[in-house]
Amino acid sequence: MQKLAKQDACRRLALIEGQVSGLKRMVEDERECVDILTQVAAVRAALDKMGAIVLTSHVEACVSGTPSTGGRAMNRDDLVHEVRLNLGRFLK
Amino acid sequence: MQKLAKQDACRRLALIEGQVSGLKRMVEDERECVDILTQVAAVRAALDKMGAIVLTSHVEACVSGTPSTGGRAMNRDDLVHEVRLNLGRFLK
Amino acid sequence: MQKLAKQDACRRLALIEGQVSGLKRMVEDERECVDILTQVAAVRAALDKMGAIVLTSHVEACVSGTPSTGGRAMNRDDLVHEVRLNLGRFLK
Amino acid sequence: MQKLAKQDACRRLALIEGQVSGLKRMVEDERECVDILTQVAAVRAALDKMGAIVLTSHVEACVSGTPSTGGRAMNRDDLVHEVRLNLGRFLK
């Protein structure tokens, strides 16, 4: 993963950890259901955004070449396979 | 919220906290993109399940009556409004 | 399902049919990928909204009683089971 | 879009059109709520799969070069921008 993307993803995950722990406090404090569900939707969106950053960075690495590929860009068929596999897992 | 539903939701949120912190470690350790995205999908599903439990418990409380409604069940129009509002927020 | 909710759901499904057929035309015409994906997200949101209407109407029917329950309201345990089952299928 | 991907996407959209029209019939026939919501989830998954195919094909075209880019592959920054933009719209 690119260094900037990695930093961005980690920073977002730290925020998401805080959101989830805030969500636990909301449930413990018996806050309004609608506020809890609004927060669930916000965490889901934040997670998806983080995933999109990881995937974007991965595609970039495949195209640019990485140490794990000996610095060479992935060939076209492998790239298509990678994108299909990753999108499939991401979208469940 | 019903006591059992609250315990269940809190227990699930504690697990989700652990999953998110595991996810952060995966990104820090530069694990495979596909494994990270698989985990993102798992956290999303766990969050949605937790939200469904909170919403189910809320509908039950509306129908059974709660202290906040003076122990009386919600009337039909208010219940429909509640379900619509909550589903709307939950589904973004 | 309540008569108004049924009409609303049918009207929305007719619109969604039009959106999907528009989407097919976009793919045939090789429109921009980003426009196709924006439309996919719009159809997904429209479907979810329609599903929320069907579910809201169903909860209302369970609480009010329907011909299929001999006009009697569902008891509390059955209602909780219904909501849990339906939310579970809806959220996949 | 690649010819095979385009055919695949169109074929899937024709199936989705049929699913949506089946869904409308289910609502008109007042079928069980849980069956309607199960079908909504199926259509949502089918749409997402179709979108993933379109996006995969688009990334492939960006990397391979297309007539619209004068047959040249997109440069790295443009590709990253493309993937980010498209994922952002797709995930709402």
Coordinates of C-alpha atoms in Angstrom, one line a residue:
Chain A
M1 CA 0.0 0.0 0.0
Q2 CA 1.2 3.5 -0.7
K3 CA 2.6 5.3 2.4
L4 CA 0.0 8.1 2.3
A5 CA -2.9 5.8 1.7
K6 CA -1.7 3.6 4.6
Q7 CA -1.5 6.7 6.9
D8 CA -5.0 7.8 5.8
A9 CA -6.5 4.4 6.3
C10 CA -5.0 4.0 9.8
R11 CA -6.1 7.5 10.8
R12 CA -9.7 6.7 9.6
L13 CA -9.6 3.4 11.4
A14 CA -8.6 5.1 14.6
L15 CA -11.6 7.4 14.2
I16 CA -13.9 4.4 13.5
E17 CA -12.7 2.8 16.7
G18 CA -13.7 5.9 18.5
Q19 CA -17.1 5.9 16.8
V20 CA -17.7 2.2 17.7
S21 CA -16.8 2.8 21.3
G22 CA -19.1 5.9 21.3
L23 CA -21.8 3.6 19.9
K24 CA -21.3 1.2 22.8
R25 CA -21.7 4.0 25.2
M26 CA -24.9 5.1 23.4
V27 CA -26.4 1.6 23.8
E28 CA -25.3 1.5 27.5
D29 CA -26.9 4.9 28.2
E30 CA -30.1 3.7 26.4
R31 CA -30.0 6.6 23.9
E32 CA -32.8 7.0 21.4
C33 CA -32.9 4.1 18.9
V34 CA -33.0 6.5 15.9
D35 CA -29.7 8.1 17.1
I36 CA -28.1 4.7 17.5
L37 CA -29.1 3.7 14.0
T38 CA -28.0 7.0 12.5
Q39 CA -24.6 6.4 14.1
V40 CA -24.5 2.8 12.7
A41 CA -25.1 4.2 9.2
A42 CA -22.3 6.7 9.8
V43 CA -19.8 4.0 10.8
R44 CA -20.8 1.8 7.9
A45 CA -20.1 4.7 5.5
A46 CA -16.8 5.5 7.2
L47 CA -15.7 1.9 6.9
D48 CA -16.7 1.8 3.2
K49 CA -14.7 4.9 2.5
M50 CA -11.7 3.4 4.3
G51 CA -12.1 0.2 2.2
A52 CA -12.3 2.3 -1.0
I53 CA -9.0 4.0 -0.1
V54 CA -7.3 0.6 0.5
L55 CA -8.6 -0.8 -2.8
T56 CA -7.6 2.4 -4.8
S57 CA -4.1 2.2 -3.4
H58 CA -4.0 -1.5 -4.2
V59 CA -5.0 -1.0 -7.8
E60 CA -2.4 1.8 -8.1
A61 CA 0.3 -0.6 -6.7
C62 CA -0.7 -3.3 -9.2
V63 CA -0.4 -0.9 -12.1
S64 CA 2.8 0.7 -10.9
G65 CA 4.6 -2.5 -9.8
T66 CA 5.6 -3.3 -6.2
P67 CA 8.4 -5.1 -4.4
S68 CA 6.2 -8.2 -4.2
T69 CA 6.0 -8.3 -8.0
G70 CA 9.7 -7.6 -8.4
G71 CA 8.8 -3.9 -9.2
R72 CA 7.0 -4.9 -12.4
A73 CA 3.5 -3.8 -13.2
M74 CA 0.9 -6.6 -13.2
N75 CA -0.2 -7.8 -16.5
R76 CA -3.6 -7.1 -17.8
D77 CA -5.3 -10.5 -17.0
D78 CA -3.8 -10.5 -13.5
L79 CA -5.0 -7.0 -12.9
V80 CA -8.6 -7.8 -14.0
H81 CA -8.5 -10.9 -11.8
E82 CA -7.3 -8.8 -8.8
V83 CA -10.0 -6.0 -9.3
R84 CA -12.7 -8.6 -9.7
L85 CA -11.6 -10.6 -6.6
N86 CA -11.3 -7.5 -4.4
L87 CA -14.6 -5.9 -5.5
G88 CA -16.3 -9.2 -4.9
R89 CA -15.1 -9.5 -1.3
F90 CA -15.7 -5.8 -0.6
L91 CA -19.3 -5.9 -1.8
K92 CA -19.8 -9.2 0.1
Chain B
M1 CA -34.4 -1.2 25.1
Q2 CA -35.1 -4.7 26.6
K3 CA -32.4 -5.8 29.0
L4 CA -31.4 -8.9 27.0
A5 CA -31.3 -6.9 23.7
K6 CA -29.1 -4.3 25.4
Q7 CA -26.7 -6.9 26.7
D8 CA -26.6 -8.6 23.3
A9 CA -26.0 -5.3 21.5
C10 CA -23.2 -4.3 24.0
R11 CA -21.5 -7.7 23.6
R12 CA -21.6 -7.4 19.8
L13 CA -20.2 -3.9 19.9
A14 CA -17.3 -5.1 22.1
L15 CA -16.6 -7.7 19.5
I16 CA -16.9 -5.1 16.7
E17 CA -14.4 -2.9 18.6
G18 CA -12.0 -5.8 18.5
Q19 CA -12.6 -6.4 14.8
V20 CA -11.9 -2.7 14.0
S21 CA -8.7 -2.7 16.0
G22 CA -7.7 -6.0 14.3
L23 CA -8.4 -4.2 11.0
K24 CA -6.1 -1.3 11.9
R25 CA -3.4 -3.8 12.7
M26 CA -3.9 -5.5 9.3
V27 CA -3.4 -2.2 7.6
E28 CA -0.4 -1.3 9.7
D29 CA 1.1 -4.8 8.9
E30 CA 0.3 -4.2 5.2
R31 CA -1.7 -7.4 4.9
E32 CA -3.2 -8.4 1.6
C33 CA -5.8 -6.0 0.3
V34 CA -8.3 -8.8 -0.3
D35 CA -8.1 -9.9 3.3
I36 CA -8.6 -6.3 4.6
L37 CA -11.7 -5.9 2.4
T38 CA -13.1 -9.2 3.5
Q39 CA -12.7 -8.0 7.1
V40 CA -14.4 -4.7 6.2
A41 CA -17.4 -6.6 4.8
A42 CA -17.5 -8.8 8.0
V43 CA -17.5 -5.7 10.3
R44 CA -20.2 -4.1 8.1
A45 CA -22.4 -7.2 8.5
A46 CA -21.8 -7.4 12.2
L47 CA -22.8 -3.7 12.6
D48 CA -26.0 -4.2 10.6
K49 CA -26.9 -7.2 12.7
M50 CA -26.4 -5.2 15.9
G51 CA -28.5 -2.4 14.4
A52 CA -31.3 -4.9 13.6
I53 CA -31.3 -6.1 17.2
V54 CA -31.6 -2.5 18.5
L55 CA -34.4 -1.8 16.1
T56 CA -36.3 -5.0 16.8
S57 CA -36.1 -4.2 20.5
H58 CA -37.3 -0.7 19.9
V59 CA -40.3 -1.9 18.0
E60 CA -41.1 -4.3 20.7
A61 CA -40.9 -1.5 23.3
C62 CA -43.2 0.7 21.2
V63 CA -45.8 -2.1 21.0
S64 CA -45.5 -3.2 24.7
G65 CA -45.3 0.3 26.2
T66 CA -42.3 1.7 28.1
P67 CA -41.8 4.0 31.0
S68 CA -41.2 6.9 28.5
T69 CA -44.7 6.4 27.2
G70 CA -46.2 6.0 30.7
G71 CA -46.3 2.2 30.2
R72 CA -48.8 2.5 27.4
A73 CA -48.3 1.0 23.9
M74 CA -47.8 3.5 21.1
N75 CA -50.8 4.1 18.9
R76 CA -50.8 2.9 15.4
D77 CA -49.9 6.1 13.6
D78 CA -47.0 6.8 16.0
L79 CA -45.7 3.3 15.5
V80 CA -45.7 3.6 11.8
H81 CA -43.9 6.9 12.0
E82 CA -41.3 5.4 14.4
V83 CA -40.6 2.4 12.1
R84 CA -40.4 4.5 9.0
L85 CA -38.1 7.1 10.7
N86 CA -35.8 4.4 12.1
L87 CA -35.6 2.3 8.9
G88 CA -34.9 5.5 7.0
R89 CA -31.9 6.4 9.1
F90 CA -30.6 2.8 9.3
L91 CA -30.6 2.4 5.5
K92 CA -29.0 5.8 5.2
Chain C
M1 CA -50.2 -4.8 3.2
Q2 CA -52.1 -1.5 3.7
K3 CA -53.8 -0.3 0.4
L4 CA -51.8 3.0 0.3
A5 CA -48.5 1.3 1.0
K6 CA -49.2 -1.3 -1.7
Q7 CA -50.0 1.5 -4.2
D8 CA -46.9 3.4 -3.2
A9 CA -44.7 0.2 -3.5
C10 CA -46.1 -0.6 -6.9
R11 CA -45.6 2.9 -8.2
R12 CA -42.0 2.9 -6.9
L13 CA -41.4 -0.5 -8.5
A14 CA -42.7 0.8 -11.9
L15 CA -40.2 3.7 -11.6
I16 CA -37.4 1.2 -10.7
E17 CA -38.3 -0.9 -13.7
G18 CA -37.8 2.2 -15.8
Q19 CA -34.5 3.0 -14.1
V20 CA -33.2 -0.5 -14.7
S21 CA -34.2 -0.4 -18.4
G22 CA -32.5 3.0 -18.6
L23 CA -29.4 1.5 -17.1
K24 CA -29.4 -1.2 -19.7
R25 CA -29.6 1.4 -22.4
M26 CA -26.6 3.3 -20.8
V27 CA -24.5 0.1 -20.9
E28 CA -25.5 -0.6 -24.5
D29 CA -24.7 3.0 -25.5
E30 CA -21.3 2.7 -23.6
R31 CA -21.9 5.6 -21.4
E32 CA -19.3 6.7 -18.9
C33 CA -18.6 4.2 -16.2
V34 CA -19.1 6.7 -13.4
D35 CA -22.5 7.6 -14.7
I36 CA -23.5 4.0 -14.8
L37 CA -22.3 3.4 -11.3
T38 CA -24.1 6.5 -10.0
Q39 CA -27.3 5.1 -11.5
V40 CA -26.7 1.7 -9.9
A41 CA -26.4 3.5 -6.5
A42 CA -29.7 5.3 -7.2
V43 CA -31.5 2.1 -8.1
R44 CA -30.2 0.4 -5.0
A45 CA -31.4 3.3 -2.8
A46 CA -34.8 3.3 -4.5
L47 CA -35.1 -0.5 -3.9
D48 CA -34.2 -0.1 -0.3
K49 CA -36.8 2.7 0.2
M50 CA -39.4 0.5 -1.4
G51 CA -38.4 -2.4 0.9
A52 CA -38.7 -0.1 3.9
I53 CA -42.2 0.8 2.9
V54 CA -43.2 -2.8 2.6
L55 CA -41.7 -3.7 6.0
T56 CA -43.3 -0.7 7.7
S57 CA -46.7 -1.6 6.4
H58 CA -46.1 -5.2 7.5
V59 CA -45.2 -4.2 11.1
E60 CA -48.3 -2.0 11.1
A61 CA -50.5 -5.0 9.9
C62 CA -48.9 -7.2 12.6
V63 CA -49.8 -4.7 15.3
S64 CA -53.3 -3.8 14.0
G65 CA -54.3 -7.3 13.2
T66 CA -55.2 -8.6 9.7
P67 CA -57.6 -11.0 8.1
S68 CA -54.8 -13.7 8.1
T69 CA -54.6 -13.4 11.9
G70 CA -58.4 -13.4 12.2
G71 CA -58.2 -9.6 12.7
R72 CA -56.3 -10.0 16.0
A73 CA -53.0 -8.2 16.7
M74 CA -50.0 -10.4 16.8
N75 CA -48.7 -11.2 20.3
R76 CA -45.4 -9.7 21.4
D77 CA -43.2 -12.7 20.9
D78 CA -44.6 -13.3 17.4
L79 CA -44.1 -9.7 16.5
V80 CA -40.4 -9.7 17.7
H81 CA -39.9 -12.9 15.7
E82 CA -41.5 -11.3 12.6
V83 CA -39.4 -8.1 12.8
R84 CA -36.2 -10.0 13.4
L85 CA -36.8 -12.4 10.5
N86 CA -37.8 -9.6 8.1
L87 CA -34.9 -7.3 9.0
G88 CA -32.5 -10.3 8.7
R89 CA -33.6 -11.0 5.1
F90 CA -33.8 -7.4 4.1
L91 CA -30.2 -6.7 5.2
K92 CA -29.0 -10.0 3.6
Chain D
M1 CA -16.1 -1.2 -22.0
Q2 CA -14.7 -4.6 -23.2
K3 CA -17.1 -6.4 -25.6
L4 CA -17.5 -9.4 -23.3
A5 CA -18.1 -7.3 -20.2
K6 CA -20.7 -5.3 -22.0
Q7 CA -22.5 -8.4 -23.1
D8 CA -22.3 -9.8 -19.6
A9 CA -23.6 -6.6 -18.1
C10 CA -26.5 -6.3 -20.6
R11 CA -27.5 -9.9 -20.0
R12 CA -27.5 -9.4 -16.2
L13 CA -29.5 -6.2 -16.6
A14 CA -32.1 -8.1 -18.6
L15 CA -32.3 -10.6 -15.8
I16 CA -32.6 -7.8 -13.2
E17 CA -35.4 -6.2 -15.2
G18 CA -37.2 -9.5 -14.9
Q19 CA -36.6 -9.7 -11.2
V20 CA -38.0 -6.2 -10.6
S21 CA -41.0 -7.0 -12.7
G22 CA -41.4 -10.2 -10.6
L23 CA -41.1 -8.1 -7.5
K24 CA -43.9 -5.8 -8.7
R25 CA -46.1 -8.9 -9.2
M26 CA -45.3 -10.1 -5.7
V27 CA -46.4 -6.8 -4.2
E28 CA -49.6 -6.8 -6.4
D29 CA -50.4 -10.3 -5.3
E30 CA -49.7 -9.4 -1.6
R31 CA -47.1 -12.1 -1.2
E32 CA -45.5 -12.5 2.2
C33 CA -43.4 -9.5 3.3
V34 CA -40.4 -11.7 4.1
D35 CA -40.4 -13.1 0.5
I36 CA -40.6 -9.6 -1.0
L37 CA -37.6 -8.5 1.2
T38 CA -35.6 -11.6 0.3
Q39 CA -36.1 -10.7 -3.3
V40 CA -35.2 -7.1 -2.7
A41 CA -31.9 -8.3 -1.3
A42 CA -31.3 -10.6 -4.3
V43 CA -31.9 -7.7 -6.8
R44 CA -29.6 -5.5 -4.8
A45 CA -26.8 -8.1 -4.9
A46 CA -27.4 -8.7 -8.6
L47 CA -27.1 -5.0 -9.3
D48 CA -23.9 -4.7 -7.3
K49 CA -22.4 -7.6 -9.2
M50 CA -23.3 -6.0 -12.5
G51 CA -21.7 -2.7 -11.2
A52 CA -18.5 -4.6 -10.3
I53 CA -18.3 -6.0 -13.8
V54 CA -18.7 -2.5 -15.3
L55 CA -16.0 -1.1 -13.0
T56 CA -13.6 -3.9 -13.5
S57 CA -13.9 -3.5 -17.2
H58 CA -13.4 0.2 -16.9
V59 CA -10.2 -0.2 -14.9
E60 CA -9.0 -2.7 -17.5
A61 CA -9.7 -0.1 -20.2
C62 CA -7.9 2.6 -18.3
V63 CA -4.8 0.4 -18.0
S64 CA -4.8 -1.0 -21.5
G65 CA -5.7 2.3 -23.3
T66 CA -8.8 3.0 -25.3
P67 CA -9.8 4.9 -28.4
S68 CA -11.0 7.8 -26.1
T69 CA -7.4 8.1 -24.8
G70 CA -5.9 7.7 -28.2
G71 CA -5.1 4.1 -27.4
R72 CA -2.7 5.0 -24.7
A73 CA -2.9 3.7 -21.1
M74 CA -3.9 6.2 -18.5
N75 CA -1.1 7.6 -16.4
R76 CA -0.9 6.7 -12.8
D77 CA -2.4 9.8 -11.2
D78 CA -5.4 9.8 -13.6
L79 CA -6.0 6.1 -12.9
V80 CA -6.0 6.7 -9.2
H81 CA -8.4 9.5 -9.7
E82 CA -10.7 7.4 -11.9
V83 CA -10.8 4.5 -9.4
R84 CA -11.4 6.8 -6.4
L85 CA -14.2 8.7 -8.3
N86 CA -15.9 5.5 -9.5
L87 CA -15.7 3.6 -6.2
G88 CA -17.1 6.8 -4.4
R89 CA -20.1 6.9 -6.6
F90 CA -20.7 3.2 -6.6
L91 CA -20.7 3.0 -2.8
K92 CA -22.9 6.1 -2.7

